[in-house]
Coordinates of C-alpha atoms (C1' of nucleotides) in Angstrom, one line a residue:
Chain A
M25 CA 67.8 145.5 121.3
I26 CA 68.5 143.2 124.2
S27 CA 71.3 144.0 126.4
S28 CA 74.2 141.8 125.6
D29 CA 75.1 141.8 129.2
I30 CA 71.8 139.8 129.9
V31 CA 72.6 137.3 127.1
V32 CA 76.1 136.8 128.7
H33 CA 74.8 135.9 132.0
I34 CA 71.8 133.6 130.5
K35 CA 74.3 131.6 128.4
S36 CA 76.4 130.8 131.5
M37 CA 73.1 129.5 133.5
P38 CA 73.3 125.7 133.7
I39 CA 69.5 125.6 133.5
F40 CA 69.9 126.7 129.9
K41 CA 72.7 124.6 129.0
N42 CA 73.0 123.2 125.4
L43 CA 70.1 125.7 124.2
P44 CA 70.6 127.1 120.7
S45 CA 72.0 130.7 120.6
H46 CA 68.6 132.3 119.5
N47 CA 66.8 130.8 122.2
M48 CA 69.2 132.6 124.7
E49 CA 68.1 135.9 123.0
Q50 CA 64.6 134.8 123.4
L51 CA 64.9 134.2 127.0
A52 CA 67.1 137.6 127.3
S53 CA 64.0 139.3 125.8
I54 CA 61.5 137.9 128.5
A55 CA 63.9 138.2 131.4
I56 CA 63.3 141.1 133.8
D57 CA 66.5 142.3 135.5
Q58 CA 65.8 142.8 139.3
H59 CA 68.0 144.2 142.1
F60 CA 67.6 143.4 145.9
R61 CA 69.2 144.6 149.2
R62 CA 70.5 142.4 151.7
G63 CA 67.6 141.3 153.8
E64 CA 64.9 142.2 151.3
I65 CA 62.2 139.6 150.5
V66 CA 61.7 138.3 147.1
F67 CA 58.5 136.4 147.8
S68 CA 56.7 135.1 150.8
E69 CA 54.9 131.7 151.2
G70 CA 51.7 131.8 149.7
D71 CA 52.5 134.3 147.2
K72 CA 51.1 133.9 143.6
G73 CA 53.9 133.0 141.5
T74 CA 53.8 134.2 138.0
G75 CA 57.2 133.1 136.9
F76 CA 60.6 132.1 138.4
Y77 CA 64.0 133.3 139.2
V78 CA 67.7 132.9 138.6
V79 CA 70.2 134.3 140.9
V80 CA 72.8 136.4 138.9
S81 CA 75.0 137.5 141.6
G82 CA 74.5 137.5 145.5
R83 CA 72.7 134.8 147.4
V84 CA 69.0 134.0 148.4
K85 CA 67.8 131.7 151.0
I86 CA 64.5 129.8 150.9
F87 CA 63.1 129.0 154.4
K88 CA 59.7 128.3 156.2
L89 CA 58.8 130.0 159.7
S90 CA 57.1 128.3 162.5
F91 CA 54.5 130.3 164.3
E92 CA 57.0 131.2 167.0
G93 CA 59.2 132.4 164.4
K94 CA 61.8 129.7 164.5
E95 CA 63.2 129.4 160.9
Q96 CA 64.1 126.3 158.9
I97 CA 66.3 127.1 155.9
L98 CA 65.5 124.8 152.9
H99 CA 68.2 126.1 150.3
F100 CA 70.7 128.7 149.8
F101 CA 71.0 129.7 146.0
G102 CA 73.9 131.5 144.4
P103 CA 74.8 132.5 141.1
G104 CA 73.4 130.3 138.2
E105 CA 70.9 128.8 140.4
P106 CA 67.1 129.0 139.8
F107 CA 64.2 129.1 142.3
G108 CA 60.7 129.4 142.6
E109 CA 60.0 127.2 139.8
V110 CA 57.7 124.9 141.8
A111 CA 55.0 127.4 141.5
I112 CA 54.9 127.6 137.9
F113 CA 54.4 123.9 137.2
E114 CA 52.0 123.2 140.0
G115 CA 49.8 124.9 142.5
W116 CA 50.5 128.6 141.6
R117 CA 51.7 129.5 145.1
F118 CA 55.2 129.6 146.7
P119 CA 55.4 127.1 149.2
A120 CA 58.2 129.0 151.4
H121 CA 59.7 132.4 151.6
A122 CA 62.7 133.7 149.6
Q123 CA 64.9 136.5 151.1
C124 CA 68.2 138.0 149.9
V125 CA 71.1 137.2 152.2
N126 CA 73.4 139.8 150.3
D127 CA 72.9 142.5 148.0
T128 CA 71.4 140.4 145.1
R129 CA 70.9 140.5 141.3
I130 CA 68.1 138.3 139.8
F131 CA 66.6 137.6 136.7
F132 CA 62.8 136.9 136.5
F133 CA 61.3 134.8 133.8
P134 CA 57.4 135.3 133.7
R135 CA 55.7 131.9 133.5
D136 CA 53.7 132.0 130.1
A137 CA 56.7 132.8 128.0
F138 CA 58.8 130.3 129.5
V139 CA 56.1 127.5 129.3
D140 CA 56.1 128.3 125.7
L141 CA 59.8 127.8 125.4
L142 CA 59.6 124.7 127.3
K143 CA 57.0 123.3 124.9
R144 CA 59.3 123.9 122.0
H145 CA 62.6 122.7 123.4
P146 CA 62.7 119.3 124.9
T147 CA 66.3 120.1 126.0
L148 CA 65.1 122.8 128.3
S149 CA 62.3 120.4 129.7
L150 CA 65.0 117.8 130.5
N151 CA 67.3 120.3 132.1
M152 CA 64.4 121.5 134.1
L153 CA 63.6 117.9 135.2
A154 CA 67.2 117.3 136.0
I155 CA 67.2 120.3 138.4
L156 CA 63.8 119.3 140.1
S157 CA 65.4 116.0 140.4
M158 CA 68.4 117.2 142.0
R159 CA 66.3 119.1 144.3
L160 CA 64.3 116.2 145.5
R161 CA 67.3 114.5 146.1
K162 CA 68.5 117.2 148.3
F163 CA 65.4 117.1 150.3
T164 CA 65.5 113.5 150.8
H165 CA 68.7 114.1 152.4
L166 CA 67.5 116.9 154.6
V167 CA 64.6 114.7 155.7
E168 CA 66.8 111.9 156.6
D169 CA 69.1 114.3 158.5
L170 CA 66.4 116.0 160.4
S171 CA 64.5 112.9 161.3
L172 CA 67.3 110.2 161.5
K173 CA 70.5 111.9 162.8
E174 CA 71.0 114.1 165.8
V175 CA 72.4 117.5 165.6
P176 CA 76.0 116.6 166.0
G177 CA 75.6 114.3 163.1
R178 CA 74.1 117.0 160.9
L179 CA 76.8 119.4 161.7
A180 CA 79.5 116.7 161.1
A181 CA 77.8 116.0 157.7
Y182 CA 77.6 119.7 157.1
L183 CA 81.4 120.2 157.9
L184 CA 82.5 117.5 155.5
Y185 CA 80.6 119.0 152.9
L186 CA 82.2 122.1 153.3
R187 CA 85.6 120.4 153.0
E188 CA 84.6 118.8 149.9
R189 CA 83.1 122.1 148.3
N190 CA 86.6 123.6 149.3
G191 CA 88.3 121.0 147.1
G192 CA 89.2 118.8 150.0
R193 CA 91.0 121.2 152.0
S194 CA 90.8 120.7 155.8
F195 CA 91.0 124.4 156.3
F196 CA 88.2 126.7 155.4
E197 CA 85.7 129.3 156.2
L198 CA 82.1 129.1 157.1
D199 CA 80.1 131.0 154.5
I200 CA 77.4 131.6 156.7
S201 CA 76.7 133.0 160.1
K202 CA 76.4 130.4 163.0
S203 CA 72.7 131.3 163.6
Q204 CA 72.0 130.7 159.8
L205 CA 73.9 127.5 160.3
A206 CA 71.6 126.4 163.1
S207 CA 68.5 127.2 161.0
L208 CA 69.9 125.1 158.3
L209 CA 70.5 122.2 160.5
G210 CA 66.9 122.5 162.0
T211 CA 68.3 123.7 165.4
I212 CA 69.1 127.0 167.3
P213 CA 72.2 128.8 167.6
E214 CA 73.0 127.8 171.4
T215 CA 72.8 124.2 170.4
V216 CA 75.3 124.7 167.5
S217 CA 77.8 126.7 169.7
R218 CA 77.8 124.1 172.4
I219 CA 78.5 121.4 169.6
F220 CA 81.4 123.3 168.2
T221 CA 83.1 123.7 171.8
K222 CA 82.6 120.1 172.3
M223 CA 84.3 119.2 168.9
N224 CA 87.1 121.6 169.7
K225 CA 87.6 120.1 173.2
Q226 CA 87.7 116.6 171.5
G227 CA 90.3 117.7 169.0
I228 CA 88.0 116.8 166.3
I229 CA 88.2 120.4 164.8
H230 CA 89.7 123.6 165.6
S231 CA 87.4 126.5 165.1
D232 CA 87.9 130.2 165.6
G233 CA 85.1 132.3 164.4
R234 CA 84.4 131.5 160.8
H235 CA 87.7 129.8 160.4
I236 CA 87.2 125.9 160.7
Q237 CA 90.1 123.2 160.3
I238 CA 89.0 119.6 160.4
L239 CA 91.6 117.3 162.6
D240 CA 89.8 114.2 162.4
A241 CA 87.7 113.7 159.4
E242 CA 87.2 110.0 160.4
R243 CA 85.5 111.0 163.7
L244 CA 83.1 113.3 161.8
R245 CA 82.2 110.7 159.4
C246 CA 81.5 108.2 162.2
L247 CA 79.3 111.0 163.9
S248 CA 77.4 111.7 160.7
E249 CA 77.1 108.2 159.2
E250 CA 77.3 105.9 162.1
G251 CA 75.4 108.0 164.9
E252 CA 78.4 107.9 167.1
R253 CA 78.1 110.2 170.1
L254 CA 80.1 113.3 171.1
Chain B
M27 CA 50.4 92.4 120.1
I28 CA 50.1 94.5 123.3
S29 CA 47.9 93.3 125.9
S30 CA 44.9 95.8 125.9
D31 CA 44.8 95.4 129.8
I32 CA 48.2 97.2 129.9
V33 CA 46.9 99.9 127.7
V34 CA 43.7 100.4 129.7
H35 CA 45.8 100.9 132.7
I36 CA 48.4 103.5 131.1
K37 CA 45.4 105.4 129.8
S38 CA 44.3 106.0 133.4
M39 CA 47.6 107.1 134.8
P40 CA 47.5 110.8 135.5
I41 CA 51.1 111.0 134.5
F42 CA 50.2 110.1 130.8
K43 CA 47.1 112.5 130.8
N44 CA 46.5 114.3 127.5
L45 CA 48.9 112.1 125.5
P46 CA 47.6 111.1 122.0
S47 CA 46.5 107.3 121.9
H48 CA 49.2 106.1 119.8
N49 CA 51.7 107.1 122.3
M50 CA 49.7 105.2 124.9
E51 CA 50.4 102.3 122.9
Q52 CA 54.1 102.8 122.3
L53 CA 54.1 103.2 126.3
A54 CA 52.5 99.9 126.6
S55 CA 54.9 98.5 124.4
I56 CA 57.9 99.5 126.5
A57 CA 56.0 98.9 130.0
I58 CA 57.3 95.7 132.0
D59 CA 54.4 94.3 133.9
Q60 CA 55.7 93.3 137.6
H61 CA 54.1 91.6 140.5
F62 CA 55.3 91.8 144.1
R63 CA 54.2 90.3 147.3
R64 CA 53.5 92.2 150.5
G65 CA 56.9 93.1 152.1
E66 CA 59.1 92.7 148.7
I67 CA 61.7 95.3 147.9
V68 CA 61.4 96.9 144.6
F69 CA 64.6 98.7 145.0
S70 CA 67.1 99.8 147.6
E71 CA 68.9 103.1 148.3
G72 CA 72.1 103.2 146.0
D73 CA 70.9 100.9 143.5
K74 CA 71.3 101.9 139.8
G75 CA 67.9 103.1 138.4
T76 CA 67.3 102.0 134.8
G77 CA 63.8 103.2 134.6
F78 CA 60.8 104.5 136.8
Y79 CA 57.7 102.7 137.9
V80 CA 54.0 103.5 138.2
V81 CA 51.8 101.6 140.8
V82 CA 48.9 99.7 139.3
S83 CA 47.4 98.1 142.3
G84 CA 48.6 97.8 145.8
R85 CA 50.9 100.2 147.8
V86 CA 54.5 100.9 147.9
K87 CA 56.4 102.8 150.5
I88 CA 59.5 105.0 150.2
F89 CA 61.6 105.3 152.9
K90 CA 65.2 105.9 154.6
L91 CA 66.8 103.9 157.4
S92 CA 69.1 105.1 159.9
F93 CA 72.2 103.0 161.1
E94 CA 70.1 101.8 164.1
G95 CA 67.5 100.8 161.7
K96 CA 64.9 103.6 162.6
E97 CA 62.7 104.1 159.4
Q98 CA 61.5 107.5 158.0
I99 CA 58.9 107.0 155.3
L100 CA 58.9 109.6 152.8
H101 CA 55.9 108.7 150.8
F102 CA 53.1 106.1 150.1
F103 CA 52.3 105.5 146.4
G104 CA 49.0 104.0 145.3
P105 CA 47.5 103.2 142.0
G106 CA 48.4 105.5 139.3
E107 CA 51.2 107.1 141.1
P108 CA 54.9 107.0 139.7
F109 CA 58.1 106.5 141.6
G110 CA 61.6 106.4 141.3
E111 CA 61.8 108.9 138.6
V112 CA 64.6 110.9 140.2
A113 CA 67.1 108.4 139.2
I114 CA 66.2 108.8 135.6
F115 CA 66.9 112.4 135.4
E116 CA 69.7 112.9 137.7
G117 CA 72.3 110.8 139.6
W118 CA 71.3 107.4 138.3
R119 CA 70.9 106.0 141.9
F120 CA 67.8 105.7 144.0
P121 CA 68.2 107.9 147.0
A122 CA 65.8 105.6 149.0
H123 CA 64.3 102.3 149.5
A124 CA 61.1 101.2 148.1
Q125 CA 59.1 98.4 149.4
C126 CA 55.6 96.9 148.8
V127 CA 53.1 97.4 151.7
N128 CA 50.5 95.0 150.0
D129 CA 50.7 92.5 147.2
T130 CA 51.4 95.0 144.3
R131 CA 51.3 95.2 140.7
I132 CA 53.7 97.5 139.1
F133 CA 54.6 98.9 135.5
F134 CA 58.3 99.4 134.9
F135 CA 59.3 101.9 132.2
P136 CA 63.0 101.6 131.1
R137 CA 64.9 104.9 130.9
D138 CA 65.9 105.3 127.5
A139 CA 62.5 104.7 125.5
F140 CA 60.8 107.0 128.1
V141 CA 63.3 109.7 127.7
D142 CA 62.9 109.4 124.0
L143 CA 59.2 109.8 124.3
L144 CA 59.8 112.9 126.6
K145 CA 61.9 114.5 123.9
R146 CA 59.1 114.1 121.4
H147 CA 56.3 115.1 123.6
P148 CA 56.4 118.2 125.6
T149 CA 52.9 117.4 127.1
L150 CA 54.6 114.5 128.9
S151 CA 57.6 116.7 130.1
L152 CA 55.1 119.0 131.5
N153 CA 53.1 116.3 133.2
M154 CA 56.4 115.2 134.7
L155 CA 57.5 118.7 135.6
A156 CA 54.0 119.0 137.4
I157 CA 54.7 115.6 139.2
L158 CA 58.1 116.5 140.5
S159 CA 56.9 119.9 141.4
M160 CA 54.2 118.5 143.6
R161 CA 56.6 116.2 145.2
L162 CA 58.8 119.0 146.1
R163 CA 56.1 121.0 147.7
K164 CA 55.2 117.7 149.7
F165 CA 58.7 117.6 151.0
T166 CA 58.6 121.1 151.9
H167 CA 55.9 120.3 154.2
L168 CA 57.5 117.4 155.5
V169 CA 60.6 119.2 156.4
E170 CA 58.4 122.1 157.9
D171 CA 56.6 119.3 160.0
L172 CA 59.7 117.4 161.1
S173 CA 61.7 120.6 162.0
L174 CA 59.3 123.2 163.0
K175 CA 56.3 121.3 164.7
E176 CA 56.3 118.7 167.6
V177 CA 54.9 115.3 167.3
P178 CA 51.2 116.0 168.4
G179 CA 51.2 118.8 166.0
R180 CA 52.2 116.5 163.2
L181 CA 49.6 113.9 164.2
A182 CA 46.9 116.6 164.3
A183 CA 48.0 117.7 160.7
Y184 CA 47.8 114.2 159.5
L185 CA 44.4 113.7 161.1
L186 CA 43.0 116.7 159.3
Y187 CA 44.3 115.5 156.1
L188 CA 42.9 112.3 156.3
R189 CA 39.6 113.8 157.2
E190 CA 39.9 115.9 154.0
R191 CA 41.0 112.9 151.9
N192 CA 37.5 111.3 153.3
G193 CA 35.5 114.0 151.8
G194 CA 35.4 115.9 155.0
R195 CA 33.7 113.1 157.1
S196 CA 35.0 113.3 160.7
F197 CA 34.6 109.6 160.9
F198 CA 37.2 107.4 159.1
E199 CA 39.7 104.8 159.2
L200 CA 43.4 104.9 159.5
D201 CA 44.9 103.4 156.3
I202 CA 48.0 102.4 158.0
S203 CA 49.1 100.7 161.0
K204 CA 50.2 102.9 164.0
S205 CA 53.7 101.8 163.8
Q206 CA 54.0 103.0 160.2
L207 CA 52.2 106.0 161.0
A208 CA 54.9 106.7 163.6
S209 CA 57.4 106.2 161.0
L210 CA 55.6 108.6 158.7
L211 CA 55.6 111.2 161.2
G212 CA 59.2 110.8 162.2
T213 CA 58.7 109.4 165.6
I214 CA 58.3 105.9 167.2
P215 CA 55.1 103.9 168.0
E216 CA 55.1 104.5 171.7
T217 CA 55.1 108.3 171.2
V218 CA 52.1 108.0 168.8
S219 CA 50.2 105.7 171.2
R220 CA 50.6 108.2 174.1
I221 CA 49.4 111.1 172.0
F222 CA 46.3 109.2 170.8
T223 CA 45.4 108.5 174.6
K224 CA 46.0 112.1 175.4
M225 CA 43.7 113.1 172.6
N226 CA 40.9 110.7 173.4
K227 CA 41.3 111.8 177.3
Q228 CA 40.8 115.6 176.3
G229 CA 38.1 114.6 174.0
I230 CA 39.7 116.0 170.9
I231 CA 39.1 112.7 169.2
H232 CA 37.4 109.2 169.7
S233 CA 39.5 106.5 168.6
D234 CA 39.2 102.7 168.8
G235 CA 41.8 100.6 166.9
R236 CA 41.9 102.1 163.5
H237 CA 38.6 103.9 163.6
I238 CA 39.0 107.5 164.2
Q239 CA 36.4 110.3 164.9
I240 CA 37.5 113.8 165.1
L241 CA 35.3 115.5 167.8
D242 CA 37.1 118.9 168.0
A243 CA 38.8 119.9 164.7
E244 CA 39.3 123.3 165.9
R245 CA 41.7 122.1 168.6
L246 CA 43.4 120.0 166.0
R247 CA 44.1 123.0 163.8
C248 CA 45.6 124.9 166.9
L249 CA 47.8 122.0 167.6
S250 CA 48.9 121.7 164.0
E251 CA 49.1 125.4 162.9
E252 CA 49.6 127.3 166.1
G253 CA 51.9 125.2 168.2
E254 CA 49.5 124.8 171.0
R255 CA 50.2 122.1 173.6
L256 CA 48.4 118.9 174.6
Chain C
dC10 C1' 45.2 77.1 172.9
dG11 C1' 49.4 79.0 172.3
dT12 C1' 52.4 82.2 169.5
dG13 C1' 53.7 86.1 167.2
dG14 C1' 52.7 90.9 165.9
dC15 C1' 51.2 95.2 167.3
dC16 C1' 49.8 98.2 170.5
dT17 C1' 50.0 100.5 175.2
dT18 C1' 51.8 101.8 179.5
dG19 C1' 55.3 103.1 183.0
dA20 C1' 59.8 104.4 184.6
dT21 C1' 64.1 106.4 183.2
dA22 C1' 67.2 108.8 180.6
dA23 C1' 69.0 111.6 176.8
dA24 C1' 68.9 115.4 173.8
dG25 C1' 67.6 119.8 172.8
dT26 C1' 65.2 124.1 174.0
dT27 C1' 64.3 128.1 176.7
dC28 C1' 65.6 131.7 179.5
dA29 C1' 68.8 134.7 181.2
dA30 C1' 73.3 136.8 181.3
dG31 C1' 77.5 138.2 179.6
dA32 C1' 81.7 138.4 176.2
dG33 C1' 83.5 139.9 172.0
dC34 C1' 83.2 142.6 167.8
dC35 C1' 82.3 146.4 164.9
dG36 C1' 80.8 150.8 162.9
dT37 C1' 79.2 155.2 164.3
dG38 C1' 79.5 159.5 166.1
dG39 C1' 81.0 162.5 169.6
Chain D
dC19 C1' 90.6 158.0 169.6
dC20 C1' 87.4 156.3 172.5
dA21 C1' 82.7 155.2 174.1
dC22 C1' 78.4 153.7 172.7
dG23 C1' 74.9 150.5 170.9
dG24 C1' 74.0 147.0 168.4
dC25 C1' 75.0 142.7 166.7
dT26 C1' 76.4 137.7 167.1
dC27 C1' 78.1 134.2 169.6
dT28 C1' 78.9 131.7 174.2
dT29 C1' 77.8 129.7 178.6
dG30 C1' 75.1 128.0 182.4
dA31 C1' 70.6 126.1 184.6
dA32 C1' 66.2 124.6 184.6
dC33 C1' 62.8 122.6 181.9
dT34 C1' 60.3 119.9 178.0
dT35 C1' 60.1 116.7 174.8
dT36 C1' 60.8 112.6 173.0
dA37 C1' 63.5 108.2 172.8
dT38 C1' 64.7 104.0 175.4
dC39 C1' 64.0 100.0 177.8
dA40 C1' 61.0 96.7 179.9
dA41 C1' 56.6 94.6 180.6
dG42 C1' 52.1 93.3 179.8
dG43 C1' 47.6 93.2 176.9
dC44 C1' 45.0 92.2 172.8
dC45 C1' 43.9 89.7 168.8
dA46 C1' 44.2 86.9 165.0
dC47 C1' 45.6 82.7 162.9
dG48 C1' 47.7 78.3 162.9

DNA sequence: CGTGGCCTTGATAAAGTTCAAGAGCCGTGG
DNA sequence: CCACGGCTCTTGAACTTTATCAAGGCCACG
């Protein structure tokens, strides 16, 4: 007897959208319910991947580390988002680290049972293809940012993204610490701090701790899209 | 009557590996044979994608441009390699530009017919998933390089990669111009040139034009993996 | 033999990182 | 309730890396 709780969660996951109900139950029967504390590692770069994960609640960050310990965050994943799929289709080893940012609940789907299901359900494959495509698109953006924009431009883009994610409201909260933000933007906390200060002084934003208010969205757009200088 | 030439090429493409023969013919019947001159654009960022492409011969580069015109190359694709797939599974628009580096022959596969085939052939879906996964892995590397390594480290990594690709021989040729190499490494030709000069002076490599000989592979490894300085 | 492309080299400037110090904040425990 | 230690964040100054600008060399091709 499968916990109906698990089925309910699975039904709400975009990756399993449009699947017939009995498949949801199959999935529930292979899912392994896992709980992690804030800071715990789900997997490390190079680990063998024997399946993939979907976040139920909480948040996971995927990141790379340099020799000196500098961190580059590749993604944050929240409820409903899958991660670790690359290792099941190709290469077998995880290309980066995964760590829980909060206390987090995760379903783990073992590879073989899942691939079986994929073979029998084209819908599921197409969902998966769409997810990987979306991720590729995101990476394309990240590469563009890292190589073609300077840090103020990346920060500006991120603030505009946050505004969008908050329904277009110009007043919102940072959902991550500034150090994590630095790591996401491919820089260090000091640099982020200095840029925040400058943006405040120039009246582009008003920020206090994690509270951000965008005062001059047009200016942010110029910074992010046209390489304008601070 | 389908040109048997097309079928032959399709059969040799990894993406269609393990497909039954009659599907190869179906594919051949929907493939559109295209020819481009060196320098021609296949598609531009933002264009609507109505299908995807596979290189038959020649070479295509996928890249992003900054406002000031700086170029970041994301991939080079050669014979047998598909590109432009992201737009058919998600988002509809190409996230980057595609341009032919040489005179190039390409097969174009229209979206709908291809998705049809995907739905009926799990093998094809799994091939596709593997390809997208490989690409994600490559991007992970690219992001790591751009954000976590300095330019000498990236160049070192690229030289070691070239050596590997040449069956481990320490003497080989650059397959792209140094300007293109700069663009691939996320920097500018001047910087690449200076680093080559330094590596030569330090006896790490011996290079003359496009001919490269690796003299101290261990040193290259340190540069690329341990952040050692030139 | 001249012209255009690509590559090299040097001087200079900008952006970002490192190092170091200190401010603000919060939960714990005396 | 206050003091303490441990965070994260901020700020300043020196330094490193890389980009920019400018000039000149090399070579292939017409």
